[in-house]
PDB file of C-alpha atoms and ligand atoms in Angstrom:
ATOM      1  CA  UNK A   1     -32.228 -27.529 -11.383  1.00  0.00           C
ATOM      2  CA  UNK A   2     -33.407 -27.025 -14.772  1.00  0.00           C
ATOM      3  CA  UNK A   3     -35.539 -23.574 -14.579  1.00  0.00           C
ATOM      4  CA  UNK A   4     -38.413 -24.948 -17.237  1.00  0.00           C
ATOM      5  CA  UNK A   5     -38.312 -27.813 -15.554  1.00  0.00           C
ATOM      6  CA  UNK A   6     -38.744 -26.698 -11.866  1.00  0.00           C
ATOM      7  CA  UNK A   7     -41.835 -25.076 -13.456  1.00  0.00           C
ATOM      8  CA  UNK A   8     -43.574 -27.580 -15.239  1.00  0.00           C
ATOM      9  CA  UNK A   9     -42.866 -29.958 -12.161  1.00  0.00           C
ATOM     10  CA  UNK A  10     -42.123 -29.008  -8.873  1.00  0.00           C
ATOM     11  CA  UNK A  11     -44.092 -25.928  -8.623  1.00  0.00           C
ATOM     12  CA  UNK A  12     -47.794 -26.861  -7.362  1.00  0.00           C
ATOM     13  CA  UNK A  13     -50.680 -25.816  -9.145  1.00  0.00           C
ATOM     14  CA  UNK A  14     -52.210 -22.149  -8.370  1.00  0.00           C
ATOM     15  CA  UNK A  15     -55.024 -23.461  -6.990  1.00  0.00           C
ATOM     16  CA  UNK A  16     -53.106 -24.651  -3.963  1.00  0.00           C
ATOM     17  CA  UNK A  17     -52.168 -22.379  -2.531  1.00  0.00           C
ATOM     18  CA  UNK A  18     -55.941 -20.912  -2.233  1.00  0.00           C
ATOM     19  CA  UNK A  19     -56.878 -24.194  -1.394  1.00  0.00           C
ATOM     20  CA  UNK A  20     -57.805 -24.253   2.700  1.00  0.00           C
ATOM     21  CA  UNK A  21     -59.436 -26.551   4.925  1.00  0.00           C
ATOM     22  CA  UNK A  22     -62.761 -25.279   5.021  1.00  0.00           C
ATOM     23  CA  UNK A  23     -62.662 -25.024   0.921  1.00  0.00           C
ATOM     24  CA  UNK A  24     -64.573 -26.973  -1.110  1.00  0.00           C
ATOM     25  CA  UNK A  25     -62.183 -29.550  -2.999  1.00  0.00           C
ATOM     26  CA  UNK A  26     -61.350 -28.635  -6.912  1.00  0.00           C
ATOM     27  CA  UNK A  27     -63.411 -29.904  -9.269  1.00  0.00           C
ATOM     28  CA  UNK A  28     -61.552 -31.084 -11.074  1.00  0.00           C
ATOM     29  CA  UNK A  29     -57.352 -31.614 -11.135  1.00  0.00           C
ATOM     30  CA  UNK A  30     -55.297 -28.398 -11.611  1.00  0.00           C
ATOM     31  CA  UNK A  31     -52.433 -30.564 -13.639  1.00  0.00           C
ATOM     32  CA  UNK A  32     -52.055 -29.068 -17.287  1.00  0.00           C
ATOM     33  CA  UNK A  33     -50.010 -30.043 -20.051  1.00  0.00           C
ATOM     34  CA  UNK A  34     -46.703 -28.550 -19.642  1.00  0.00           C
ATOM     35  CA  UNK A  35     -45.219 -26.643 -22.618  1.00  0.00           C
ATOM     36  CA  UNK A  36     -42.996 -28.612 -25.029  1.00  0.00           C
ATOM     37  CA  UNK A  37     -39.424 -26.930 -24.548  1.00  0.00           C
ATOM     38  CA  UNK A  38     -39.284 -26.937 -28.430  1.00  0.00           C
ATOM     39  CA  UNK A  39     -41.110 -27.433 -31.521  1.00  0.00           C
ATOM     40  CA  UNK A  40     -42.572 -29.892 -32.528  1.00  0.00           C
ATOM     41  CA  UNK A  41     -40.397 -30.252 -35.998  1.00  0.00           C
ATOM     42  CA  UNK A  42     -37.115 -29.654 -33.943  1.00  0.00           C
ATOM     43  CA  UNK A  43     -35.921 -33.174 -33.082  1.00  0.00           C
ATOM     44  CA  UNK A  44     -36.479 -34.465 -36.936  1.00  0.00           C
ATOM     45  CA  UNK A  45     -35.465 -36.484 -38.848  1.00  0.00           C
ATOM     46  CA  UNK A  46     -34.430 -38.565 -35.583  1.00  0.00           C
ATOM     47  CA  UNK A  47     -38.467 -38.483 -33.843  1.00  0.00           C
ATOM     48  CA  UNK A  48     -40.479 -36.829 -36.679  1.00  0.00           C
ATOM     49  CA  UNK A  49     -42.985 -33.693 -36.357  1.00  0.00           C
ATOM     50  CA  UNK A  50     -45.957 -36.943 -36.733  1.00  0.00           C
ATOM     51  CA  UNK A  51     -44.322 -38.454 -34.134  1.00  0.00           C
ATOM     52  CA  UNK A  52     -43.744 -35.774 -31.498  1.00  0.00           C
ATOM     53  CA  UNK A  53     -47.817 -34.298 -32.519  1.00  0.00           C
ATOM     54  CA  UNK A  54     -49.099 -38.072 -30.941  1.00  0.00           C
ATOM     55  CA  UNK A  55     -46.622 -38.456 -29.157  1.00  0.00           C
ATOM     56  CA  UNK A  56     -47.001 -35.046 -27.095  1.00  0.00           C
ATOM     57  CA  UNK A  57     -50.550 -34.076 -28.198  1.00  0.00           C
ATOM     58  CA  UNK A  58     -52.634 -37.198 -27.780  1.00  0.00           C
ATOM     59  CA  UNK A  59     -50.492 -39.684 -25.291  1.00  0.00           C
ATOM     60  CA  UNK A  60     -49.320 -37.049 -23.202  1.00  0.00           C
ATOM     61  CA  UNK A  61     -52.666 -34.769 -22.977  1.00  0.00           C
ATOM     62  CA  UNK A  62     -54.261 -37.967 -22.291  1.00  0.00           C
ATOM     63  CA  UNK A  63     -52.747 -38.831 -19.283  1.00  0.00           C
ATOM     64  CA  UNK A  64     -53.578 -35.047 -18.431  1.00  0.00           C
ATOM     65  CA  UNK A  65     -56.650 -35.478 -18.792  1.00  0.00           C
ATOM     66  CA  UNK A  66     -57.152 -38.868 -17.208  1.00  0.00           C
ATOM     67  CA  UNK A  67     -55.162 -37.899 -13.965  1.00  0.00           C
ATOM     68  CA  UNK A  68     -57.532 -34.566 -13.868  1.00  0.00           C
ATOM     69  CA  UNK A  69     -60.643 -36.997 -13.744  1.00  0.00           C
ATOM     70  CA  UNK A  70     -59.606 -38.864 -11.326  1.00  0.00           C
ATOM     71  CA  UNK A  71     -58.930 -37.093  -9.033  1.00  0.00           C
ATOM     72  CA  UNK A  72     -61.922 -34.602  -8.974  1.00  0.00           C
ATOM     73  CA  UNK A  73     -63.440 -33.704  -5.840  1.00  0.00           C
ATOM     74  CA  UNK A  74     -60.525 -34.613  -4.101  1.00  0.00           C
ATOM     75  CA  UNK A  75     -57.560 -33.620  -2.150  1.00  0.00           C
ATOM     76  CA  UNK A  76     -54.955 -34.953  -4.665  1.00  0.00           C
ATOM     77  CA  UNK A  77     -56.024 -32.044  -7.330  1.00  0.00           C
ATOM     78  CA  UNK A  78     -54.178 -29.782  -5.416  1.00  0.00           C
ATOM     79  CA  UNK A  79     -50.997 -32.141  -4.562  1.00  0.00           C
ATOM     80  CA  UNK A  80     -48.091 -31.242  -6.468  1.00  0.00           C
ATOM     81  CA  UNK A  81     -47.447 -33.609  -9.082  1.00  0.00           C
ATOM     82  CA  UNK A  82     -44.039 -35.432  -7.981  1.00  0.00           C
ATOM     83  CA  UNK A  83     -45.630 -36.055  -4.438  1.00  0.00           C
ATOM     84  CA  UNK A  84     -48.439 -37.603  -6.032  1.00  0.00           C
ATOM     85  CA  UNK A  85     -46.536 -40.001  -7.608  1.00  0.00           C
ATOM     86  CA  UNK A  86     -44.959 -41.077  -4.245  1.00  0.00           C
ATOM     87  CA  UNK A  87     -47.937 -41.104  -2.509  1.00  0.00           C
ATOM     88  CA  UNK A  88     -49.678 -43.082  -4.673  1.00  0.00           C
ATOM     89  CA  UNK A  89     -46.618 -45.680  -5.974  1.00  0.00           C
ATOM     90  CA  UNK A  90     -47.222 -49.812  -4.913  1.00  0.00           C
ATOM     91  CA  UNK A  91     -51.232 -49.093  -3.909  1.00  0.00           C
ATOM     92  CA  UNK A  92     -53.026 -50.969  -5.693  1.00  0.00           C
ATOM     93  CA  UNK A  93     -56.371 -49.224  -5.034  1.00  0.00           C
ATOM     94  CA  UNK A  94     -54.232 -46.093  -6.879  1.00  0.00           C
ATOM     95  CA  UNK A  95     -53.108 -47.955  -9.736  1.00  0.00           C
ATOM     96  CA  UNK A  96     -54.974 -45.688 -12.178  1.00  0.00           C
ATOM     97  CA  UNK A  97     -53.942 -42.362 -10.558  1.00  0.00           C
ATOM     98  CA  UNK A  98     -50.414 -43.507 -10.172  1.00  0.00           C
ATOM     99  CA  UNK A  99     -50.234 -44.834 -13.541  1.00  0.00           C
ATOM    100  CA  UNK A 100     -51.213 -41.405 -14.915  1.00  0.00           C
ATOM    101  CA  UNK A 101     -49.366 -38.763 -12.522  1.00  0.00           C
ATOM    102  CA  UNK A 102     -46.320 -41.008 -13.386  1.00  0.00           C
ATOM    103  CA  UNK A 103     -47.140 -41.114 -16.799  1.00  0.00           C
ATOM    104  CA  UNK A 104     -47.179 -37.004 -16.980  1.00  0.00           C
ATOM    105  CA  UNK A 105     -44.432 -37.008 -14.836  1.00  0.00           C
ATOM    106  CA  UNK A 106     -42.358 -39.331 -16.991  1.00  0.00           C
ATOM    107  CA  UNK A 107     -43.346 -37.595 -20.306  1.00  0.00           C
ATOM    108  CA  UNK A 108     -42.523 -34.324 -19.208  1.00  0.00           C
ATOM    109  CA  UNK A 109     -38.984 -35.530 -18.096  1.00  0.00           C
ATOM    110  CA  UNK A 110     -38.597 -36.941 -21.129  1.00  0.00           C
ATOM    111  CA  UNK A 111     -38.918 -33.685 -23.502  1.00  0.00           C
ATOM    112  CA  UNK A 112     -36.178 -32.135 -21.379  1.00  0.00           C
ATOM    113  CA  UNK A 113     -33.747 -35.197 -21.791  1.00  0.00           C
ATOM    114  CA  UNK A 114     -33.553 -34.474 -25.711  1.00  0.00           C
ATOM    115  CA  UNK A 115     -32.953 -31.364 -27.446  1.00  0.00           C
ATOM    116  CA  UNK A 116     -32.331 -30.386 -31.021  1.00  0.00           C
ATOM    117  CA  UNK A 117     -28.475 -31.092 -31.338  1.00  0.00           C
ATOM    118  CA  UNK A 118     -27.962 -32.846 -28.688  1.00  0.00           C
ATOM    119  CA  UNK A 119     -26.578 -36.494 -28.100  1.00  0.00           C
ATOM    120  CA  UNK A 120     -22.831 -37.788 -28.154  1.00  0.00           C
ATOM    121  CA  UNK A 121     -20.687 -37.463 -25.086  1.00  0.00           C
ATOM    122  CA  UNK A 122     -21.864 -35.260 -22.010  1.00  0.00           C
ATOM    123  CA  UNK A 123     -18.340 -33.892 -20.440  1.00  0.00           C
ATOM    124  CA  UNK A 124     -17.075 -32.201 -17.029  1.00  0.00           C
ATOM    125  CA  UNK A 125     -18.556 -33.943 -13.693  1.00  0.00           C
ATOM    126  CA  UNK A 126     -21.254 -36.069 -15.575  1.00  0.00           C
ATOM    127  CA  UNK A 127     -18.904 -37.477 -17.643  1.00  0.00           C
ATOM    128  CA  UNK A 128     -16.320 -38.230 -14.917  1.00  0.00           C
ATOM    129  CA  UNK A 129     -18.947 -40.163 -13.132  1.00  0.00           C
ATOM    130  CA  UNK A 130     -20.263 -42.214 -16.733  1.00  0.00           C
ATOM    131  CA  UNK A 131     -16.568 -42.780 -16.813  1.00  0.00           C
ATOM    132  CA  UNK A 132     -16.264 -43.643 -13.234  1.00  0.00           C
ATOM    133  CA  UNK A 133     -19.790 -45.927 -13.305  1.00  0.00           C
ATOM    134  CA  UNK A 134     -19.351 -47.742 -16.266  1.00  0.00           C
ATOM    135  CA  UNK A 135     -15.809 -47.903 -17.452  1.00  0.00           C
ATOM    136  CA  UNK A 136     -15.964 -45.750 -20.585  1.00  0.00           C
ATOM    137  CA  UNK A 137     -18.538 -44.101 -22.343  1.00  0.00           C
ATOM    138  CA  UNK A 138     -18.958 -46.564 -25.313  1.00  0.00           C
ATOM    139  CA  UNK A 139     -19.356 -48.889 -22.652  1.00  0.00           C
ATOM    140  CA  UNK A 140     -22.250 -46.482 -20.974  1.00  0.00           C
ATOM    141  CA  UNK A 141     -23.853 -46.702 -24.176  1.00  0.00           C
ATOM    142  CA  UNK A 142     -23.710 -50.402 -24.874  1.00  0.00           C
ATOM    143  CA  UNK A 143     -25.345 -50.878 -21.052  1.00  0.00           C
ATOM    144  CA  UNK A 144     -27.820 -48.213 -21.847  1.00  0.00           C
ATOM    145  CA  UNK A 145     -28.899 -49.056 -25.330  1.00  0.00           C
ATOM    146  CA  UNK A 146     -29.198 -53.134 -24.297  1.00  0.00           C
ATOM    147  CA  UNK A 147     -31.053 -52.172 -21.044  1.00  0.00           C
ATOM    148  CA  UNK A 148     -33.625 -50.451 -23.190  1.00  0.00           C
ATOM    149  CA  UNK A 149     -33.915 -53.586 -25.888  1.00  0.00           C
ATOM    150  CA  UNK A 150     -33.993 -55.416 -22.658  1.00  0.00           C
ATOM    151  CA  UNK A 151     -37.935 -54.135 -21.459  1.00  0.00           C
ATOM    152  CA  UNK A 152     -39.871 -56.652 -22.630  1.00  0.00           C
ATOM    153  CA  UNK A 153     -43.084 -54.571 -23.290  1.00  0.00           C
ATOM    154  CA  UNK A 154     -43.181 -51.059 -22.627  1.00  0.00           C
ATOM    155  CA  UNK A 155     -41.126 -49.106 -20.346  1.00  0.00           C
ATOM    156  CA  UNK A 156     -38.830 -46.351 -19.947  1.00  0.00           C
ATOM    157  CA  UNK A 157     -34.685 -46.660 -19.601  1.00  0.00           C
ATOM    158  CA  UNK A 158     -33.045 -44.240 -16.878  1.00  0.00           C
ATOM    159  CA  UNK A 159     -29.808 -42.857 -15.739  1.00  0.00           C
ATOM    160  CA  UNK A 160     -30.142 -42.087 -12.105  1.00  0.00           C
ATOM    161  CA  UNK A 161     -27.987 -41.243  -9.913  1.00  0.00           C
ATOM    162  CA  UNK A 162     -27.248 -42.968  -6.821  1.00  0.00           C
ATOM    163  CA  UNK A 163     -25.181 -41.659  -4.001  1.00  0.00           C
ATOM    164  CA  UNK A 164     -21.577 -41.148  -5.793  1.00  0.00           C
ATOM    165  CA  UNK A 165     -22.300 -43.456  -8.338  1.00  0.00           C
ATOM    166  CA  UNK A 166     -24.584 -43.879 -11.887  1.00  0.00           C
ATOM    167  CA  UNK A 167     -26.794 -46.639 -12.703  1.00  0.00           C
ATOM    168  CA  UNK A 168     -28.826 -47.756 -15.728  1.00  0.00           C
ATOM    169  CA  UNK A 169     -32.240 -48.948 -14.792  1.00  0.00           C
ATOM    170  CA  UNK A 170     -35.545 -49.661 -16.611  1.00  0.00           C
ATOM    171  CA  UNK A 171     -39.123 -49.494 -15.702  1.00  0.00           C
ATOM    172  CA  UNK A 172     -42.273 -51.178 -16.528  1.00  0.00           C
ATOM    173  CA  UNK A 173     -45.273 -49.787 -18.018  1.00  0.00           C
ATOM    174  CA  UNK A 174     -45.534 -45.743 -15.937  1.00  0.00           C
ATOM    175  CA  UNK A 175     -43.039 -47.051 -13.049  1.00  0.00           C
ATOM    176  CA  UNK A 176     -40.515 -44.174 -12.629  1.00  0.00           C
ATOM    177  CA  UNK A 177     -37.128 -44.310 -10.448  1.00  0.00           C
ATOM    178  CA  UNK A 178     -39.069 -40.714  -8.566  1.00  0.00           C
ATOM    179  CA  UNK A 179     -40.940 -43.503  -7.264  1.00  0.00           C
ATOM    180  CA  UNK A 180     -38.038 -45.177  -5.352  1.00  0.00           C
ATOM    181  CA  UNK A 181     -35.845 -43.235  -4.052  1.00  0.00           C
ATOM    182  CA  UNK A 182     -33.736 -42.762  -6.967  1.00  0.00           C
ATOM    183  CA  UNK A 183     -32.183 -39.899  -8.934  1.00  0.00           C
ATOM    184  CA  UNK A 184     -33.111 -39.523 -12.358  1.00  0.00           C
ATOM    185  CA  UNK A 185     -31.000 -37.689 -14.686  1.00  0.00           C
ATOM    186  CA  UNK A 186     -32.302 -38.490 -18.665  1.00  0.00           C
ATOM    187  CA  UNK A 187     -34.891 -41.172 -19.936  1.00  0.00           C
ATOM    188  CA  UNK A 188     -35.706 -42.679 -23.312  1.00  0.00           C
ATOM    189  CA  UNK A 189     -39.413 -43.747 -23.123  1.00  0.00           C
ATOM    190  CA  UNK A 190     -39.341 -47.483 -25.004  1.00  0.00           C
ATOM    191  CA  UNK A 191     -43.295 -47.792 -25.486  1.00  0.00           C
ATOM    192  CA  UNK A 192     -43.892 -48.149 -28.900  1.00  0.00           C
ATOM    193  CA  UNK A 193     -45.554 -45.104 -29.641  1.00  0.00           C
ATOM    194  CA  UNK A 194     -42.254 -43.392 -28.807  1.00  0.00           C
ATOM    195  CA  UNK A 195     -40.716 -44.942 -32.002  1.00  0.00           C
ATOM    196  CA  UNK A 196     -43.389 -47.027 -34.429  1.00  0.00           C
ATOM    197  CA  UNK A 197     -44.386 -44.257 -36.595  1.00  0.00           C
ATOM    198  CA  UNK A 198     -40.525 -43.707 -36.981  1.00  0.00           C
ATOM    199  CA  UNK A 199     -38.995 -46.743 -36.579  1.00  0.00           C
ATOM    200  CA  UNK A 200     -41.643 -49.308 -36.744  1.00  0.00           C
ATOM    201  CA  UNK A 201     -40.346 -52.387 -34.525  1.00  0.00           C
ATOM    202  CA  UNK A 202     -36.461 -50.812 -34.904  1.00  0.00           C
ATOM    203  CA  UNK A 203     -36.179 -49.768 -30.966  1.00  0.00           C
ATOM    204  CA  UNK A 204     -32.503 -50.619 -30.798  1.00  0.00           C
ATOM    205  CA  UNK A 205     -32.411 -47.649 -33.522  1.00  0.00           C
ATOM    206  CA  UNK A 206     -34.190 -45.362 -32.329  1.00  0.00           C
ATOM    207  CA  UNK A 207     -32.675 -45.651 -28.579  1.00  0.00           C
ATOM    208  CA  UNK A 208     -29.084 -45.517 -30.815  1.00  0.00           C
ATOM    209  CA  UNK A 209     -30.515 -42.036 -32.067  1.00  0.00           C
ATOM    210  CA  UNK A 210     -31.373 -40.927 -28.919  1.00  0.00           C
ATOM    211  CA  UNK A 211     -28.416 -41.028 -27.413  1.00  0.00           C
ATOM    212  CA  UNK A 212     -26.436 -40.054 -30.768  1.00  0.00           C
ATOM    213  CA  UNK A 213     -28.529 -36.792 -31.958  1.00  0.00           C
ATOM    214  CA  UNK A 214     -30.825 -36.168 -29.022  1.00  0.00           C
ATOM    215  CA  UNK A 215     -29.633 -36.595 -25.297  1.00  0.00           C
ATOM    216  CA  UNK A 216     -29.858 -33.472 -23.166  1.00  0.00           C
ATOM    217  CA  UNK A 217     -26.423 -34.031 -21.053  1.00  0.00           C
ATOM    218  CA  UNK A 218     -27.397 -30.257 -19.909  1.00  0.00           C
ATOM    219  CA  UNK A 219     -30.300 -31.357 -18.597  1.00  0.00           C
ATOM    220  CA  UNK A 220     -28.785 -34.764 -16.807  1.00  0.00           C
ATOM    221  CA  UNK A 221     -25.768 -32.463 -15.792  1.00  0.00           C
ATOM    222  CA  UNK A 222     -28.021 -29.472 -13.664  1.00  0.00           C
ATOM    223  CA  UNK A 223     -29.509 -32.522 -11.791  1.00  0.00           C
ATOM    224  CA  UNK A 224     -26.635 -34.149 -10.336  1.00  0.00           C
ATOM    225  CA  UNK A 225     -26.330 -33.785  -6.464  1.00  0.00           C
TER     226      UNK A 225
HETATM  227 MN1  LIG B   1     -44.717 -42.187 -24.179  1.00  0.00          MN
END
């Protein structure tokens, strides 16, 4: 796995492992903002510096902050983040925490699925199994790019991985494949604050960009199984 990943995510926060039964519960959440893995001007002119300061600095500390509030005071401050989401997926007396530990959960996968340079063809295993999956790579990116135009409302559009094969799927609102089962290997988040400030209504050109001048196949790659 991804080293600055496996920190940002799947280690759990300090105070867990202080955390006993006979200790009071945090007071708050331990879940901080995870470092962007570049800066903020790197991904221009394809998701602008404006963009990526909103984008990263407002939406995504917000959900931070949100997910910390609510769950104060109790056991889930200390859960690590992915089990969180699990836990808390199709409960509807969790919506608000699930929406938000999905939310972070989503955003930070999606700074590792673009870097500066990136996009065009992955190659070696991951593209043997686009090739496999989908026919041909153009034909990965047609599926991919329509799926995304194809969220009415916001969402995010996923490769995962599942079993020996690749799928393209697409999620409402904070829904995330972690939350069923699946694989994910790279995202494009299709809210419109991923793209308006950029794009303005344009998403089929700014998922086009993506996976031109942006997609991390590094990334998707060290999370195959
Ligand atoms: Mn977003």
């Amino acid at each position: 796995m991804n080293e600055l990943f496996a920190i940002t995510l799947c280690l759990p926060p300090l105070i867990a492992m202080t955390t006993t039964g006979l200790a009071a519960e945090p007071e708050t959440g331990g879940f901080k903002l995870p470092l962007l893995p570049y800066a903020q001007d790197a991904l221009e002119p394809y998701i602008s510096a404006k963009t990526m300061s909103f984008h990263y600095g407002k939406h995504h500390q917000a959900y931070v902050d949100n997910l910390n509030k609510l769950v104060a005071k109790t056991a889930m401050a200390s859960e690590p983040l992915e089990n969180l989401v699990k836990e808390t997926s199709g409960a509807p007396d969790k919506a608000p925490i699930f929406n938000n530990a999905a939310q972070v959960w989503n955003h930070t996968f999606f700074w590792q699925s673009m870097k500066k340079g990136g996009g065009g063809a992955p190659d070696g295993r991951l593209l043997k199994l686009i090739n496999k999956s989908f026919g041909s790579f153009d034909s990965f990116k047609t599926n991919f790019v329509s799926t995304a135009v194809g969220q009415f409302g916001s969402g995010w559009v996923w490769l995962v991985q599942d079993g020996d094969n690749l799928k393209i799927v697409k999620t409402a609102n904070a829904d995330t494949p972690v939350a069923h089962g699946q694989t994910p290997l790279l995202t494009c988040d299709v809210w419109e604050h991923a793209y308006y400030l950029d794009y303005q209504n344009r998403r089929k050109d700014f998922v086009e960009a993506f996976l031109d001048h942006l997609a991390n196949w590094n990334f998707a790659e060290s999370l195959l199984k």
